[in-house]
Amino acid sequence: MLTPWRLFLCQMALNIFYHIAKASLCLGGQDIFATVRENSPTGEIIANLGINGDPGASSIRLCLTGENADWFYLEGRTIRLNSSFSRILDREVLGSVLIAALTCYEDNIIRSRYRIMVEILNENDNMPYFLEDTIQPRYISELLTVNSMVFTVKARDGDGDTITYMTDKSTADASYFRIDLPNSGMVILDKPLDYETKTQLQVVIFAVETTTKEKYSATATVTVNVLDGDDQYPQFQPCAPVYVDGDHNICTNPVYSVNITETDEDAVLYFSPGPIHAEDGDKDILTPLVYSILSGDDNGRFTIDSKTGEISLKQRVENRLLMPSFSLRIMAAQVNDPKKYSVATALVHVLSKNRFPPFFNKTVYKGFLIESSSPATLVTTYGNQVLVVQAIDRDFRDGINPKIHYTMQPLTGSNKLYHITQDGIVIARTDRLRAFDRHILEVIATDEESGETAHASVDIEVLQRGQPVPRSPFGEERLFGDMNVGMAGGIAALVLIVAVIVLFLFLWLIKRRRERRDPADRGAVALGKHPNVEASSPSSPHHVL
Ligand SMILES: *[C@@H]1O[C@H](CO)[C@@H](O)[C@H](O)[C@H]1NC(C)=O
Ligand SMILES: *[C@@H]1O[C@H](CO)[C@@H](O)[C@H](O)[C@H]1NC(C)=O
Ligand SMILES: *[C@@H]1O[C@H](CO)[C@@H](O)[C@H](O)[C@H]1NC(C)=O
């Protein structure tokens, strides 16, 4: 800026001419220090000159020079503002001070020179605005800790007003951010970010003039893109939801299960509810996982493919009764961070290879009971052996399938008189049975593993007390074996006839003996009718009667 120099030179010249012409018309003025409001209209009075002469009437001539001289014009001794509609007095463009000089000529000779310094008074004619590069979308890791700075915005105001920044609390994501120092524009994280729930947030920021009465403001919406950080643990699939917590699905690892048989060997196991598979909880990172069996591999009987999680059975199970099931603990860990892992259970059940259905080796089992008052008696068969109604399962070396369940229902006769144990032994409520009862029952053997069934019937006869149990279906047993109720009735009638005859004979014999002993008997009677005897018991007739 040369202005000070020029001012200095003007001053020098002024001093020189001051001495030359003392009583000049150009004299009487002074340096002008004035103010004008920003955006003032043209013609606005800046200052009145104090010089002695009148430029219109006398020989003096005034001349405006200097850098900003064209912002002024003279009207007599008044300096006015020279602005126009298209040329506004803008402090933000011109700066705060306008500088010019006023030279006064008298007879074309410079007589005096005055400085003009006009301060433009600021008007709040500018809104704040955000610097574009400070409100660009941001990419922030979800692992950013709360209370750290997320980003800083910056707004400008043409009038140089002080700006305060604040977030719009009414927006959905407002709770994630705050501004601690209102003048800083520093946006602080107020709540943890979570990529798994929200991948993008919007924060609305106001920049407001603090010191003006207009309180002009600017608004900017900054998009915060959340980047997936490695904060989630692997999760076995399919994950079984337990409950929903906000936007989070809280779920547990599934329990995998598979059925194998004793013959399986060197086979890949296909588990339900799906193959053994885990996924990194960080869906955007999906770090590779490594699988291993933590426990239960039974010395290498089971192996796992560390990459795919596929489990294979290497050695067959020799005896499923000794090893009916296995429980394996499977771990899936992040390759890059083994501390991030998850454990699931895989159950392996050993089933029998069900090639044969169970069967009974008889269609009808013969059972006997001896009439008695005992509440429970084992039903026997020929030779008084305990009757065992047992189905044979050729899937088992000894033919005995422990998973067979026996049930029994009466085909004839009443219910609840018989009960079958799980060993195939039939128990009867003997106290409710009578000799010559005969009941036919159906026995059903169900293989609980395969659901296959076998049927047989049990034909039970109740024998009389003391009656021997037949030795076999072919000998003496035929007599009783085929005995039916009619025959039993016949026998009973026969026994009755014999009994009647015996009774008859007995009575007859007694009669005969009485007739033979009559004289003695009569004596005894006479003796009994002795008067003394009669007299000795006068009241006895009542007793006798
Ligand atoms: C007023 O300003 C305009 C535009 O710059 C200029 O052309 C004009 O000469 C000025 N008037 C005076 C009296 O200086
Ligand atoms: C395994 O076998 C049991 C009984 O037979 C059956 O209930 C179950 O559904 C089977 N499980 C699988 C995974 O096949
Ligand atoms: C039928 O099976 C039983 C065992 O349940 C056995 O003791 C018996 O000898 C078998 N009988 C025949 C004819 O196979």
Coordinates of C-alpha atoms and ligand atoms in Angstrom, one line a residue:
M1 CA 0.0 0.0 0.0
L2 CA 1.4 3.2 -1.1
T3 CA -1.2 5.3 0.7
P4 CA 0.9 6.2 3.7
W5 CA 3.6 7.4 1.4
R6 CA 1.2 9.4 -0.7
L7 CA -0.3 10.8 2.4
F8 CA 3.2 11.7 3.6
L9 CA 4.0 13.4 0.3
C10 CA 0.7 15.3 0.4
Q11 CA 1.5 16.5 3.9
M12 CA 4.9 17.7 2.8
A13 CA 3.4 19.6 -0.1
L14 CA 0.7 21.0 2.1
N15 CA 3.2 22.3 4.6
I16 CA 5.2 24.0 1.8
F17 CA 2.2 25.8 0.4
Y18 CA 0.8 26.6 3.8
H19 CA 3.7 28.9 4.3
I20 CA 3.3 30.4 0.8
A21 CA -0.4 31.3 0.9
K22 CA -1.7 31.8 4.3
A23 CA -5.1 33.2 3.7
S24 CA -6.1 30.7 1.0
L25 CA -9.8 29.8 0.4
C26 CA -8.7 26.2 0.4
L27 CA -7.8 26.5 4.1
G28 CA -10.0 25.8 7.1
G29 CA -10.5 22.1 6.4
Q30 CA -8.9 19.1 8.1
D31 CA -8.3 15.5 7.6
I32 CA -11.5 13.6 7.5
F33 CA -12.2 10.5 9.6
A34 CA -15.7 9.3 9.1
T35 CA -17.8 6.2 9.2
V36 CA -20.4 4.9 6.9
R37 CA -22.7 1.9 7.2
E38 CA -22.1 -1.0 5.0
N39 CA -24.6 -1.2 2.1
S40 CA -25.5 2.4 2.5
P41 CA -27.3 4.0 -0.6
T42 CA -25.6 6.3 -3.0
G43 CA -25.6 9.9 -1.9
E44 CA -25.1 9.1 1.8
I45 CA -23.3 11.9 3.4
I46 CA -19.8 11.0 4.4
A47 CA -18.6 14.4 5.7
N48 CA -18.8 18.1 5.3
L49 CA -15.7 20.0 4.4
G50 CA -14.7 22.9 6.6
I51 CA -12.8 24.9 3.9
N52 CA -13.3 28.6 3.6
G53 CA -14.2 28.8 -0.1
D54 CA -17.2 27.5 -1.8
P55 CA -16.2 25.4 -4.8
G56 CA -19.2 26.5 -6.9
A57 CA -18.9 30.2 -6.2
S58 CA -15.1 30.9 -5.9
S59 CA -12.1 30.0 -7.9
I60 CA -11.2 27.0 -5.9
R61 CA -11.4 23.5 -7.3
L62 CA -11.6 20.3 -5.3
C63 CA -10.3 17.0 -6.5
L64 CA -10.7 13.6 -5.0
T65 CA -7.8 11.2 -5.6
G66 CA -6.5 8.1 -4.1
E67 CA -7.3 4.4 -4.1
N68 CA -11.0 4.5 -3.2
A69 CA -11.7 8.0 -4.6
D70 CA -14.4 6.6 -6.9
W71 CA -16.5 5.6 -3.9
F72 CA -17.0 9.3 -3.2
Y73 CA -18.3 12.3 -5.0
L74 CA -18.5 16.0 -4.0
E75 CA -21.6 18.1 -3.8
G76 CA -20.5 21.6 -2.9
R77 CA -18.5 21.1 0.3
T78 CA -20.2 17.7 1.1
I79 CA -18.6 14.4 0.4
R80 CA -21.2 11.8 -0.5
L81 CA -21.1 8.1 -1.1
N82 CA -20.9 7.0 -4.7
S83 CA -22.5 3.5 -4.8
S84 CA -25.1 2.1 -7.1
F85 CA -27.4 -0.9 -7.3
S86 CA -24.8 -2.9 -9.0
R87 CA -22.0 -1.5 -6.9
I88 CA -22.8 -2.1 -3.3
L89 CA -20.6 -0.9 -0.4
D90 CA -19.6 -4.3 0.7
R91 CA -17.2 -4.4 3.6
E92 CA -16.4 -8.0 3.0
V93 CA -15.2 -7.1 -0.5
L94 CA -13.6 -3.7 0.0
G95 CA -12.1 -4.1 3.4
S96 CA -13.0 -2.1 6.5
V97 CA -11.6 1.3 5.5
L98 CA -11.9 3.5 2.4
I99 CA -9.0 5.8 1.8
A100 CA -8.9 8.8 -0.5
A101 CA -7.4 12.3 -0.5
L102 CA -9.0 15.6 -1.2
T103 CA -6.9 18.3 -3.0
C104 CA -7.9 21.8 -3.1
Y105 CA -6.7 24.0 -6.1
E106 CA -6.9 27.7 -6.2
D107 CA -6.1 29.1 -9.5
N108 CA -4.9 25.7 -10.5
I109 CA -2.3 25.7 -7.8
I110 CA -2.6 23.2 -5.1
R111 CA -3.4 25.0 -1.9
S112 CA -4.3 22.2 0.5
R113 CA -4.7 18.5 0.8
Y114 CA -6.7 16.5 3.3
R115 CA -6.8 12.8 4.1
I116 CA -10.0 10.9 3.9
M117 CA -10.4 7.8 5.9
V118 CA -13.9 6.3 6.1
E119 CA -14.5 3.2 8.1
I120 CA -17.2 0.9 6.7
L121 CA -19.4 -0.1 9.6
N122 CA -20.2 -3.8 9.3
E123 CA -23.7 -4.9 8.6
N124 CA -24.7 -8.6 9.1
D125 CA -25.3 -9.2 5.5
N126 CA -23.7 -12.6 5.3
M127 CA -24.9 -16.0 6.4
P128 CA -22.5 -18.5 7.7
Y129 CA -21.7 -21.3 5.4
F130 CA -19.9 -24.6 5.9
L131 CA -16.6 -25.3 4.2
E132 CA -17.5 -28.0 1.8
D133 CA -14.6 -30.2 2.5
T134 CA -15.5 -30.4 6.2
I135 CA -19.0 -31.8 5.6
Q136 CA -18.1 -34.6 3.2
P137 CA -19.2 -38.1 4.1
R138 CA -17.0 -39.8 6.6
Y139 CA -15.9 -43.4 7.0
I140 CA -15.5 -44.3 10.6
S141 CA -14.6 -47.7 12.1
E142 CA -17.2 -49.1 14.5
L143 CA -14.4 -49.7 16.9
L144 CA -13.9 -45.9 17.5
T145 CA -14.2 -45.4 21.2
V146 CA -16.9 -43.2 22.7
N147 CA -15.8 -39.7 23.6
S148 CA -13.3 -39.5 20.8
M149 CA -13.5 -37.0 18.0
V150 CA -15.4 -38.3 14.9
F151 CA -14.7 -35.3 12.7
T152 CA -14.6 -31.5 12.7
V153 CA -16.8 -29.2 10.7
K154 CA -15.9 -25.6 9.9
A155 CA -18.2 -22.8 8.9
R156 CA -17.3 -19.3 7.7
D157 CA -19.2 -16.1 8.0
G158 CA -18.5 -13.2 5.7
D159 CA -19.1 -10.7 8.4
G160 CA -16.6 -12.5 10.6
D161 CA -19.2 -13.2 13.1
T162 CA -18.5 -15.8 15.8
I163 CA -20.0 -19.1 15.0
T164 CA -21.4 -21.7 17.4
Y165 CA -21.9 -25.3 16.3
M166 CA -24.6 -27.6 17.5
T167 CA -26.1 -30.9 16.5
D168 CA -29.8 -31.2 15.7
K169 CA -31.0 -33.3 18.6
S170 CA -34.3 -34.1 17.0
T171 CA -32.8 -36.4 14.3
A172 CA -32.8 -40.1 14.6
D173 CA -29.1 -40.6 14.9
A174 CA -28.5 -37.5 17.0
S175 CA -27.8 -39.6 20.1
Y176 CA -24.6 -40.9 18.6
F177 CA -22.9 -37.5 18.5
R178 CA -22.4 -34.4 20.6
I179 CA -20.4 -31.2 20.4
D180 CA -18.5 -30.4 23.6
L181 CA -16.9 -27.1 22.6
P182 CA -19.5 -25.0 20.8
N183 CA -17.0 -23.0 18.9
S184 CA -14.8 -25.8 17.9
G185 CA -17.0 -27.7 15.4
M186 CA -15.5 -30.9 16.8
V187 CA -18.1 -33.7 16.7
I188 CA -17.6 -36.2 19.5
L189 CA -18.9 -39.8 19.5
D190 CA -21.4 -40.1 22.3
K191 CA -22.5 -43.7 21.9
P192 CA -20.7 -46.8 20.5
L193 CA -21.1 -47.4 16.8
D194 CA -22.1 -50.9 15.7
Y195 CA -21.8 -51.9 12.2
E196 CA -24.0 -54.9 12.8
T197 CA -27.0 -52.7 13.6
K198 CA -26.3 -49.5 11.6
T199 CA -24.0 -49.0 8.8
Q200 CA -24.8 -45.4 8.1
L201 CA -25.7 -42.5 10.3
Q202 CA -26.7 -38.9 9.6
V203 CA -25.8 -36.0 11.8
V204 CA -27.3 -32.6 11.2
I205 CA -25.1 -29.7 12.4
F206 CA -26.1 -26.1 12.7
A207 CA -23.6 -23.3 12.5
V208 CA -25.1 -20.3 14.1
E209 CA -23.9 -16.7 14.5
T210 CA -23.5 -16.1 18.2
T211 CA -23.0 -12.4 18.4
T212 CA -25.4 -11.0 15.9
K213 CA -29.0 -10.2 16.5
E214 CA -30.1 -11.9 13.3
K215 CA -28.4 -15.2 14.4
Y216 CA -28.1 -16.4 10.9
S217 CA -27.3 -20.1 10.6
A218 CA -26.3 -22.7 8.2
T219 CA -27.2 -26.4 8.3
A220 CA -25.2 -29.3 7.0
T221 CA -26.0 -33.0 7.1
V222 CA -22.9 -35.2 7.4
T223 CA -23.1 -38.8 6.5
V224 CA -21.1 -41.1 8.7
N225 CA -20.5 -44.5 7.1
V226 CA -19.7 -47.1 9.8
L227 CA -16.9 -49.5 8.8
D228 CA -17.0 -53.0 10.1
G229 CA -14.4 -53.5 12.8
D230 CA -13.5 -57.0 13.9
D231 CA -15.5 -57.0 17.1
Q232 CA -17.8 -60.0 16.6
Y233 CA -17.1 -63.6 17.4
P234 CA -17.8 -66.5 15.0
Q235 CA -21.3 -67.9 15.2
F236 CA -22.3 -71.4 14.4
Q237 CA -25.1 -71.7 11.8
P238 CA -28.0 -71.8 11.8
C239 CA -28.1 -69.6 14.8
A240 CA -31.0 -70.2 17.1
P241 CA -32.5 -66.9 18.2
V242 CA -33.1 -66.5 21.9
Y243 CA -34.4 -63.1 21.9
V244 CA -34.2 -59.8 20.1
D245 CA -32.3 -57.0 21.9
G246 CA -32.9 -53.7 20.0
D247 CA -31.6 -54.4 16.5
H248 CA -29.5 -57.4 17.8
N249 CA -30.5 -61.0 17.4
I250 CA -29.2 -62.7 20.5
C251 CA -28.9 -66.3 19.5
T252 CA -27.1 -69.4 20.6
N253 CA -25.1 -72.0 18.7
P254 CA -27.1 -74.9 17.5
V255 CA -26.6 -78.4 18.9
Y256 CA -25.7 -80.6 15.9
S257 CA -26.7 -84.2 16.0
V258 CA -26.3 -87.2 13.7
N259 CA -27.2 -90.9 13.9
I260 CA -24.7 -93.5 12.9
T261 CA -24.8 -97.3 13.1
E262 CA -22.3 -99.9 14.2
T263 CA -21.4 -100.6 10.6
D264 CA -20.5 -97.1 9.6
E265 CA -16.8 -96.4 9.1
D266 CA -14.7 -93.9 7.2
A267 CA -17.8 -91.8 6.5
V268 CA -18.5 -88.1 6.4
L269 CA -21.3 -87.3 9.0
Y270 CA -24.2 -85.3 7.9
F271 CA -25.5 -83.4 10.9
S272 CA -28.8 -81.8 11.5
P273 CA -30.0 -79.1 11.7
G274 CA -27.3 -78.5 9.1
P275 CA -23.7 -79.0 8.3
I276 CA -21.2 -77.8 10.9
H277 CA -20.5 -74.3 9.8
A278 CA -19.7 -71.1 11.5
E279 CA -19.5 -67.5 10.3
D280 CA -17.6 -64.5 11.5
G281 CA -20.1 -62.2 13.2
D282 CA -18.5 -59.3 11.3
K283 CA -20.5 -59.7 8.1
D284 CA -18.3 -57.2 6.2
I285 CA -15.1 -58.8 7.2
L286 CA -15.9 -62.6 7.3
T287 CA -12.5 -63.6 8.3
P288 CA -11.6 -67.2 7.6
L289 CA -12.3 -69.6 10.4
V290 CA -10.4 -72.7 11.6
Y291 CA -12.3 -75.7 13.0
S292 CA -11.1 -78.1 15.6
I293 CA -12.5 -80.7 18.0
L294 CA -11.9 -79.6 21.5
S295 CA -13.0 -82.8 23.2
G296 CA -14.8 -86.0 22.5
D297 CA -13.0 -87.1 19.4
D298 CA -12.5 -90.5 21.1
N299 CA -8.8 -90.9 20.2
G300 CA -9.2 -90.0 16.6
R301 CA -12.4 -91.9 16.0
F302 CA -13.8 -88.5 14.8
T303 CA -11.8 -86.0 12.7
I304 CA -12.7 -82.6 11.6
D305 CA -11.7 -80.7 8.4
S306 CA -10.1 -77.6 9.8
K307 CA -11.3 -75.5 6.8
T308 CA -14.8 -76.8 6.1
G309 CA -15.8 -78.1 9.6
E310 CA -16.8 -81.5 8.0
I311 CA -16.6 -84.3 10.6
S312 CA -15.7 -87.8 9.6
L313 CA -16.1 -91.1 11.4
K314 CA -12.7 -92.9 11.0
Q315 CA -13.3 -96.0 13.2
R316 CA -16.5 -97.9 13.5
V317 CA -18.2 -98.3 16.8
E318 CA -17.8 -102.0 17.8
N319 CA -20.4 -102.2 20.4
R320 CA -23.1 -99.6 20.5
L321 CA -24.3 -100.8 23.9
L322 CA -20.9 -99.8 25.4
M323 CA -20.8 -96.6 23.4
P324 CA -24.3 -95.5 22.6
S325 CA -23.4 -91.9 22.0
F326 CA -20.6 -89.4 21.7
S327 CA -20.6 -85.7 22.5
L328 CA -18.0 -83.6 20.6
R329 CA -17.1 -80.0 21.4
I330 CA -16.3 -78.2 18.2
M331 CA -14.5 -74.9 18.1
A332 CA -14.4 -72.4 15.3
A333 CA -11.8 -69.7 15.7
Q334 CA -10.7 -66.7 13.6
V335 CA -7.6 -67.5 11.7
N336 CA -6.2 -64.0 12.4
D337 CA -7.3 -63.8 16.0
P338 CA -7.7 -67.1 17.8
K339 CA -9.0 -65.3 20.8
K340 CA -12.2 -64.8 18.8
Y341 CA -13.8 -68.3 18.8
S342 CA -17.1 -70.1 19.5
V343 CA -17.8 -73.6 20.7
A344 CA -20.7 -75.8 19.7
T345 CA -21.8 -79.3 20.6
A346 CA -22.1 -82.1 18.2
L347 CA -23.9 -85.3 19.3
V348 CA -23.4 -88.6 17.6
H349 CA -25.9 -91.4 18.5
V350 CA -25.1 -94.9 17.6
L351 CA -28.1 -96.9 16.4
S352 CA -28.3 -100.5 15.6
K353 CA -28.1 -101.4 12.0
N354 CA -31.7 -102.4 11.6
R355 CA -31.8 -105.1 9.0
F356 CA -34.1 -107.5 10.7
P357 CA -37.5 -106.8 12.3
P358 CA -38.2 -108.5 15.6
F359 CA -40.2 -111.7 15.6
F360 CA -41.7 -114.3 17.9
N361 CA -40.7 -117.9 17.4
K362 CA -44.3 -119.0 18.2
T363 CA -47.6 -117.7 17.2
V364 CA -49.3 -118.9 20.4
Y365 CA -47.6 -119.3 23.7
K366 CA -49.3 -121.6 26.2
G367 CA -49.5 -120.5 29.8
F368 CA -50.8 -122.1 33.0
L369 CA -51.8 -120.8 36.4
I370 CA -52.8 -122.7 39.5
E371 CA -55.8 -121.3 41.2
S372 CA -54.7 -119.4 44.3
S373 CA -55.5 -116.4 46.4
S374 CA -52.1 -114.8 45.7
P375 CA -52.4 -111.3 44.2
A376 CA -49.6 -111.9 41.7
T377 CA -48.2 -115.1 40.2
L378 CA -45.9 -115.7 37.3
V379 CA -47.6 -117.5 34.4
T380 CA -45.8 -120.8 33.7
T381 CA -45.8 -123.0 30.7
Y382 CA -45.3 -126.7 30.1
G383 CA -43.2 -128.5 32.7
N384 CA -44.0 -125.7 35.1
Q385 CA -41.4 -123.5 33.6
V386 CA -41.8 -119.7 33.8
L387 CA -43.3 -118.5 30.5
V388 CA -41.0 -116.1 28.7
V389 CA -42.6 -114.3 25.7
Q390 CA -39.6 -112.7 24.1
A391 CA -39.2 -111.5 20.6
I392 CA -36.0 -112.3 18.7
D393 CA -34.1 -109.6 16.8
R394 CA -31.4 -110.9 14.5
D395 CA -29.7 -107.5 14.4
F396 CA -28.3 -108.6 17.8
R397 CA -25.9 -111.5 18.2
D398 CA -27.8 -113.0 21.1
G399 CA -31.1 -112.1 19.5
I400 CA -32.0 -109.8 22.3
N401 CA -32.8 -106.2 21.4
P402 CA -32.8 -104.2 24.6
K403 CA -34.9 -101.5 22.9
I404 CA -37.9 -103.8 22.5
H405 CA -40.9 -102.8 24.4
Y406 CA -43.7 -105.3 25.2
T407 CA -47.3 -104.5 25.6
M408 CA -50.2 -106.9 26.1
Q409 CA -53.9 -106.6 25.5
P410 CA -56.6 -109.2 26.2
L411 CA -58.3 -110.7 23.1
T412 CA -60.8 -112.5 25.4
G413 CA -61.5 -112.1 29.1
S414 CA -61.3 -109.0 31.2
N415 CA -58.6 -106.4 31.2
K416 CA -56.0 -105.7 33.8
L417 CA -55.7 -109.3 35.0
Y418 CA -52.4 -109.7 33.3
H419 CA -49.2 -107.7 33.0
I420 CA -46.1 -108.3 30.9
T421 CA -42.7 -107.2 32.1
Q422 CA -40.1 -105.9 29.7
D423 CA -38.3 -109.2 30.0
G424 CA -41.4 -111.0 28.5
I425 CA -42.6 -112.5 31.7
V426 CA -46.4 -112.5 32.3
I427 CA -47.8 -111.8 35.7
A428 CA -51.4 -112.6 36.6
R429 CA -53.6 -111.4 39.4
T430 CA -54.4 -114.9 40.5
D431 CA -56.8 -113.7 43.3
R432 CA -59.2 -112.5 40.6
L433 CA -59.1 -115.7 38.6
R434 CA -61.0 -118.9 39.0
A435 CA -60.2 -122.4 38.1
F436 CA -61.1 -123.3 34.5
D437 CA -60.8 -119.6 33.4
R438 CA -59.2 -119.3 30.1
H439 CA -57.8 -116.1 28.6
I440 CA -56.2 -115.3 25.3
L441 CA -54.0 -112.2 25.2
E442 CA -52.1 -110.5 22.4
V443 CA -48.5 -109.5 23.0
I444 CA -46.9 -106.8 20.9
A445 CA -43.2 -106.3 20.8
T446 CA -42.1 -102.9 19.4
D447 CA -38.5 -102.0 18.5
E448 CA -38.4 -98.5 19.8
E449 CA -35.6 -97.6 17.5
S450 CA -37.1 -98.7 14.3
G451 CA -40.7 -98.8 15.2
E452 CA -41.1 -102.3 13.9
T453 CA -43.5 -104.7 15.7
A454 CA -44.1 -108.4 16.2
H455 CA -47.3 -110.0 17.4
A456 CA -48.1 -113.2 19.2
S457 CA -50.8 -114.5 21.5
V458 CA -50.7 -116.1 24.9
D459 CA -53.3 -118.7 25.8
I460 CA -53.6 -118.9 29.6
E461 CA -55.5 -121.6 31.5
V462 CA -56.2 -121.5 35.2
L463 CA -55.8 -125.0 36.7
Q464 CA -57.5 -126.2 39.8
R465 CA -55.6 -126.4 43.0
G466 CA -53.4 -129.4 43.1
Q467 CA -53.8 -130.1 39.4
P468 CA -50.4 -130.8 37.8
V469 CA -49.1 -128.5 35.0
P470 CA -48.7 -130.6 31.8
R471 CA -45.2 -131.6 30.9
S472 CA -45.5 -131.0 27.2
P473 CA -48.2 -130.3 24.6
F474 CA -48.2 -134.0 23.6
G475 CA -48.5 -136.2 26.7
E476 CA -50.9 -136.2 29.6
E477 CA -51.3 -132.5 28.9
R478 CA -53.6 -133.4 26.0
L479 CA -56.2 -134.3 28.6
F480 CA -56.0 -130.9 30.1
G481 CA -54.6 -129.0 27.2
D482 CA -57.7 -129.5 25.2
M483 CA -59.9 -129.4 28.2
N484 CA -62.6 -126.9 27.8
V485 CA -65.2 -125.5 30.1
G486 CA -67.8 -128.1 29.1
M487 CA -65.4 -131.0 29.8
A488 CA -64.5 -129.4 33.1
G489 CA -68.2 -129.2 33.9
G490 CA -68.6 -132.9 33.0
I491 CA -65.8 -133.8 35.3
A492 CA -67.3 -131.7 38.0
A493 CA -70.6 -133.4 37.5
L494 CA -68.8 -136.8 37.7
V495 CA -67.1 -135.8 40.8
L496 CA -70.4 -134.6 42.3
I497 CA -72.1 -138.0 41.4
V498 CA -69.2 -139.9 43.0
A499 CA -69.5 -137.7 46.0
V500 CA -73.2 -138.3 46.3
I501 CA -72.7 -142.0 46.0
V502 CA -70.0 -142.0 48.6
L503 CA -72.3 -140.0 50.9
F504 CA -75.1 -142.3 50.3
L505 CA -72.9 -145.3 51.1
F506 CA -71.7 -143.6 54.2
L507 CA -75.1 -142.8 55.5
W508 CA -76.2 -146.4 54.7
L509 CA -73.2 -147.7 56.6
I510 CA -74.0 -145.6 59.6
K511 CA -77.6 -146.8 59.5
R512 CA -76.4 -150.4 59.5
R513 CA -74.1 -149.8 62.4
R514 CA -76.9 -148.1 64.4
E515 CA -79.3 -151.0 64.0
R516 CA -76.6 -153.4 65.2
R517 CA -75.9 -151.4 68.3
D518 CA -79.6 -150.7 69.2
P519 CA -79.8 -152.5 72.6
A520 CA -76.9 -150.6 74.1
D521 CA -78.2 -147.4 72.6
R522 CA -81.6 -147.9 74.1
G523 CA -80.0 -148.5 77.5
A524 CA -78.1 -145.3 77.1
V525 CA -81.4 -143.6 76.1
A526 CA -83.2 -145.1 79.1
L527 CA -80.3 -144.0 81.2
G528 CA -80.5 -140.5 79.8
K529 CA -84.3 -140.5 80.7
H530 CA -83.5 -141.4 84.3
P531 CA -85.8 -139.4 86.6
N532 CA -82.8 -138.1 88.5
V533 CA -81.3 -136.8 85.4
E534 CA -84.5 -135.1 84.3
A535 CA -84.9 -133.7 87.8
S536 CA -81.4 -132.4 88.0
S537 CA -81.9 -130.1 85.0
P538 CA -85.4 -128.6 85.1
S539 CA -84.5 -125.5 83.1
S540 CA -82.4 -127.3 80.5
P541 CA -85.1 -127.8 77.9
H542 CA -84.8 -124.1 76.9
H543 CA -81.1 -124.6 76.6
V544 CA -81.5 -127.7 74.5
L545 CA -84.0 -126.0 72.3
Ligands
LIG1 C1 -19.1 6.9 -9.3 O1 -18.7 5.5 -9.6 C2 -18.8 5.2 -10.9 C3 -18.5 3.7 -11.0 O2 -17.2 3.3 -10.6 C4 -17.9 6.0 -11.7 O3 -17.9 5.6 -13.1 C5 -18.1 7.4 -11.5 O4 -17.2 8.2 -12.2 C6 -18.1 7.8 -10.1 N1 -18.5 9.1 -9.9 C7 -17.7 10.0 -9.4 C8 -18.3 11.4 -9.3 O5 -16.5 9.7 -9.1
LIG2 C1 -31.8 -90.3 15.2 O1 -32.6 -91.4 15.6 C2 -33.7 -91.0 16.5 C3 -34.4 -92.3 16.9 O2 -34.4 -93.3 15.9 C4 -34.6 -90.1 15.8 O3 -35.6 -89.7 16.7 C5 -33.8 -88.8 15.4 O4 -34.6 -88.0 14.8 C6 -32.6 -89.2 14.6 N1 -31.8 -88.1 14.5 C7 -31.3 -87.7 13.3 C8 -30.5 -86.5 13.3 O5 -31.5 -88.3 12.3
LIG3 C1 -38.1 -119.6 21.0 O1 -37.4 -118.5 21.7 C2 -37.0 -118.8 23.0 C3 -36.3 -117.6 23.5 O2 -37.1 -116.5 23.4 C4 -36.1 -120.1 23.1 O3 -35.8 -120.3 24.4 C5 -36.8 -121.2 22.4 O4 -36.0 -122.3 22.4 C6 -37.3 -120.8 21.0 N1 -38.1 -121.9 20.5 C7 -37.9 -122.3 19.3 C8 -38.8 -123.4 18.8 O5 -37.1 -121.8 18.5

